[in-house]
């Protein structure tokens, strides 16, 4: 691919698009894409630009990005309590990292659109029958029967409305007083309160409360937006290119193209080919872009990706999300950082300690060990410090609910306990308590 070629929102169609569903009826598919392309944008260009400016700060070490949420959102889980619990734990983590870590935290949810999944295989075997793989609620249904797995383009339309409903509530919570710093203590979750993490959180929340009361007492207004509101951004993997194309609009104030399905879009480890359709599509929209980088990455490919997606070397445009695994981080990260530093690329370096630490436990569950997650994060910080580069963010699969999907953590969940509350439809997530534990760990390191 040469960047000299003209970009249009459909130019990705001239390139190979991996991980796309086999939509059975192209007429129905095109109709859905047409319908989507006239619906209102989910996010606005001005918000996207604000996020990019904040990420530019993260690339210089002046802020830190916290990105987290479900591996895969489900339509049935789009409920007020679920959205509130996810937001609540992200707010808790962010307050810990800001107060104890001393850095502004950029809050980005894997939410309001994380409905499509790449799969390692097109099909799977269930009781001796080969059926198409589940590819996320925006494509097919999870039930392990053939009929449920046939891709239905109408699910993309439903995904749009689910994202709109989620965003609507998120905007209400973050603007309407729920996220006010007067409420930090109230965010603590019942099942977390009694744990060591819950108690540490409570102590910190009390200090913030006192600080706010003090400001109020001496006459500093505390009903200002910085105290009573928060900025919250959305993100998902830009996987279904037809959907993303339909959500891509020209910003009337600048004439530039933005993908208005979410503020930040990322390219997955399986679809980041430099000459592939995903890279072609995303090079033309001005959103901040994330790229997942796995342990088998080639340094030259990473360079070409950066040059293609960010030819102007604009700070805040690119986040490289390394997901190397505890076994490989120590070998893969140093030369990668060194080379990118030598090139002078402006990058937000973020750590995804989840995706390369997945394994199947003895009981047969897909899980991750809290210690591996913790260690990949620690290793990430240490290597950045050693190389003189900047650790700028973390990318987590997590939930506000009391699930038992990852082993370890303060309550030391073991393999035999995983089945108690194993609710994920894709990858195992940190529960609220494990997430808070990670937030305290990161706070300790970002104040470094
Ligand atoms: C994900 O983030 O859910 C994912 C599939 O990640 P990766 O592309 O890094 O495997
Ligand atoms: Co995942």
PDB file of N, CA, C and O and ligand atoms in Angstrom, residues 69-72 110 114 117-118 237 266 270 292 352 354-355 358 366 368 395 397 424 426-429, ligand 2:
ATOM      1  N   UNK A  69     -12.803  -2.517  30.172  1.00  0.00           N
ATOM      2  CA  UNK A  69     -14.197  -2.935  30.050  1.00  0.00           C
ATOM      3  C   UNK A  69     -14.247  -4.401  29.647  1.00  0.00           C
ATOM      4  O   UNK A  69     -13.236  -5.114  29.686  1.00  0.00           O
ATOM      5  N   UNK A  70     -15.435  -4.842  29.235  1.00  0.00           N
ATOM      6  CA  UNK A  70     -15.619  -6.243  28.844  1.00  0.00           C
ATOM      7  C   UNK A  70     -14.747  -6.613  27.655  1.00  0.00           C
ATOM      8  O   UNK A  70     -14.446  -5.780  26.814  1.00  0.00           O
ATOM      9  N   UNK A  71     -14.425  -7.914  27.565  1.00  0.00           N
ATOM     10  CA  UNK A  71     -13.786  -8.409  26.343  1.00  0.00           C
ATOM     11  C   UNK A  71     -14.781  -8.219  25.214  1.00  0.00           C
ATOM     12  O   UNK A  71     -14.468  -7.703  24.158  1.00  0.00           O
ATOM     13  N   UNK A  72     -16.018  -8.641  25.500  1.00  0.00           N
ATOM     14  CA  UNK A  72     -17.065  -8.584  24.497  1.00  0.00           C
ATOM     15  C   UNK A  72     -18.361  -8.190  25.208  1.00  0.00           C
ATOM     16  O   UNK A  72     -18.786  -8.870  26.135  1.00  0.00           O
ATOM     17  N   UNK A 110     -13.952   0.258  27.268  1.00  0.00           N
ATOM     18  CA  UNK A 110     -14.210  -0.702  26.176  1.00  0.00           C
ATOM     19  C   UNK A 110     -15.712  -0.914  26.276  1.00  0.00           C
ATOM     20  O   UNK A 110     -16.184  -1.881  26.851  1.00  0.00           O
ATOM     21  N   UNK A 114     -18.363  -2.417  21.829  1.00  0.00           N
ATOM     22  CA  UNK A 114     -17.403  -3.536  21.769  1.00  0.00           C
ATOM     23  C   UNK A 114     -18.196  -4.836  21.568  1.00  0.00           C
ATOM     24  O   UNK A 114     -18.282  -5.684  22.449  1.00  0.00           O
ATOM     25  N   UNK A 117     -16.001  -9.606  17.613  1.00  0.00           N
ATOM     26  CA  UNK A 117     -14.785 -10.284  18.057  1.00  0.00           C
ATOM     27  C   UNK A 117     -14.054 -10.973  16.912  1.00  0.00           C
ATOM     28  O   UNK A 117     -14.668 -11.656  16.096  1.00  0.00           O
ATOM     29  N   UNK A 118     -12.706 -10.830  16.882  1.00  0.00           N
ATOM     30  CA  UNK A 118     -11.920 -11.640  15.953  1.00  0.00           C
ATOM     31  C   UNK A 118     -11.804 -13.051  16.547  1.00  0.00           C
ATOM     32  O   UNK A 118     -11.818 -13.199  17.763  1.00  0.00           O
ATOM     33  N   UNK A 237     -12.786  -2.306  19.274  1.00  0.00           N
ATOM     34  CA  UNK A 237     -11.954  -2.749  18.155  1.00  0.00           C
ATOM     35  C   UNK A 237     -12.698  -2.444  16.866  1.00  0.00           C
ATOM     36  O   UNK A 237     -13.856  -2.848  16.689  1.00  0.00           O
ATOM     37  N   UNK A 266      -9.389   0.766  17.980  1.00  0.00           N
ATOM     38  CA  UNK A 266      -8.118   0.075  17.871  1.00  0.00           C
ATOM     39  C   UNK A 266      -8.163  -1.030  16.833  1.00  0.00           C
ATOM     40  O   UNK A 266      -9.229  -1.514  16.467  1.00  0.00           O
ATOM     41  N   UNK A 270      -4.769  -9.468  15.166  1.00  0.00           N
ATOM     42  CA  UNK A 270      -4.989 -10.320  13.989  1.00  0.00           C
ATOM     43  C   UNK A 270      -5.281  -9.552  12.708  1.00  0.00           C
ATOM     44  O   UNK A 270      -5.343 -10.130  11.630  1.00  0.00           O
ATOM     45  N   UNK A 292      -2.769  -3.068  18.568  1.00  0.00           N
ATOM     46  CA  UNK A 292      -2.302  -4.131  19.460  1.00  0.00           C
ATOM     47  C   UNK A 292      -1.009  -4.698  18.888  1.00  0.00           C
ATOM     48  O   UNK A 292      -0.916  -4.958  17.673  1.00  0.00           O
ATOM     49  N   UNK A 352      -1.360  -3.933  27.669  1.00  0.00           N
ATOM     50  CA  UNK A 352      -2.484  -4.862  27.805  1.00  0.00           C
ATOM     51  C   UNK A 352      -1.921  -6.142  28.426  1.00  0.00           C
ATOM     52  O   UNK A 352      -1.314  -6.951  27.718  1.00  0.00           O
ATOM     53  N   UNK A 354      -3.453  -8.611  29.551  1.00  0.00           N
ATOM     54  CA  UNK A 354      -4.453  -9.673  29.551  1.00  0.00           C
ATOM     55  C   UNK A 354      -4.224 -10.705  28.439  1.00  0.00           C
ATOM     56  O   UNK A 354      -4.187 -11.906  28.676  1.00  0.00           O
ATOM     57  N   UNK A 355      -4.140 -10.199  27.184  1.00  0.00           N
ATOM     58  CA  UNK A 355      -4.331 -11.091  26.038  1.00  0.00           C
ATOM     59  C   UNK A 355      -3.240 -12.109  25.769  1.00  0.00           C
ATOM     60  O   UNK A 355      -3.486 -13.093  25.085  1.00  0.00           O
ATOM     61  N   UNK A 358      -3.382 -15.585  28.679  1.00  0.00           N
ATOM     62  CA  UNK A 358      -4.574 -16.434  28.788  1.00  0.00           C
ATOM     63  C   UNK A 358      -4.156 -17.906  28.699  1.00  0.00           C
ATOM     64  O   UNK A 358      -3.287 -18.253  27.915  1.00  0.00           O
ATOM     65  N   UNK A 366     -11.074 -21.049  30.522  1.00  0.00           N
ATOM     66  CA  UNK A 366     -10.123 -20.078  29.993  1.00  0.00           C
ATOM     67  C   UNK A 366      -9.915 -19.047  31.100  1.00  0.00           C
ATOM     68  O   UNK A 366     -10.889 -18.456  31.584  1.00  0.00           O
ATOM     69  N   UNK A 368      -6.906 -16.281  33.447  1.00  0.00           N
ATOM     70  CA  UNK A 368      -5.652 -15.550  33.516  1.00  0.00           C
ATOM     71  C   UNK A 368      -5.290 -15.466  34.981  1.00  0.00           C
ATOM     72  O   UNK A 368      -6.181 -15.336  35.820  1.00  0.00           O
ATOM     73  N   UNK A 395      -4.448  -1.198  29.435  1.00  0.00           N
ATOM     74  CA  UNK A 395      -5.630  -1.659  28.712  1.00  0.00           C
ATOM     75  C   UNK A 395      -6.084  -2.975  29.363  1.00  0.00           C
ATOM     76  O   UNK A 395      -5.368  -3.969  29.312  1.00  0.00           O
ATOM     77  N   UNK A 397      -9.186  -5.973  30.546  1.00  0.00           N
ATOM     78  CA  UNK A 397     -10.515  -6.572  30.450  1.00  0.00           C
ATOM     79  C   UNK A 397     -11.000  -6.754  31.873  1.00  0.00           C
ATOM     80  O   UNK A 397     -10.381  -7.478  32.669  1.00  0.00           O
ATOM     81  N   UNK A 424     -18.316 -14.431  31.620  1.00  0.00           N
ATOM     82  CA  UNK A 424     -17.893 -13.810  30.366  1.00  0.00           C
ATOM     83  C   UNK A 424     -18.295 -14.649  29.160  1.00  0.00           C
ATOM     84  O   UNK A 424     -18.332 -15.883  29.242  1.00  0.00           O
ATOM     85  N   UNK A 426     -16.577 -14.240  26.418  1.00  0.00           N
ATOM     86  CA  UNK A 426     -15.339 -14.357  25.631  1.00  0.00           C
ATOM     87  C   UNK A 426     -14.156 -14.552  26.581  1.00  0.00           C
ATOM     88  O   UNK A 426     -14.003 -15.615  27.144  1.00  0.00           O
ATOM     89  N   UNK A 427     -13.348 -13.507  26.802  1.00  0.00           N
ATOM     90  CA  UNK A 427     -12.163 -13.680  27.650  1.00  0.00           C
ATOM     91  C   UNK A 427     -12.472 -13.384  29.119  1.00  0.00           C
ATOM     92  O   UNK A 427     -13.369 -12.608  29.432  1.00  0.00           O
ATOM     93  N   UNK A 428     -11.667 -13.975  30.035  1.00  0.00           N
ATOM     94  CA  UNK A 428     -11.843 -13.749  31.478  1.00  0.00           C
ATOM     95  C   UNK A 428     -11.456 -12.328  31.902  1.00  0.00           C
ATOM     96  O   UNK A 428     -10.423 -11.807  31.479  1.00  0.00           O
ATOM     97  N   UNK A 429     -12.299 -11.726  32.746  1.00  0.00           N
ATOM     98  CA  UNK A 429     -12.092 -10.333  33.161  1.00  0.00           C
ATOM     99  C   UNK A 429     -11.675 -10.232  34.631  1.00  0.00           C
ATOM    100  O   UNK A 429     -12.045 -11.083  35.446  1.00  0.00           O
TER     101      UNK A 429
HETATM  102 CO1  LIG B   2     -10.349 -10.213  24.828  1.00  0.00          CO
END
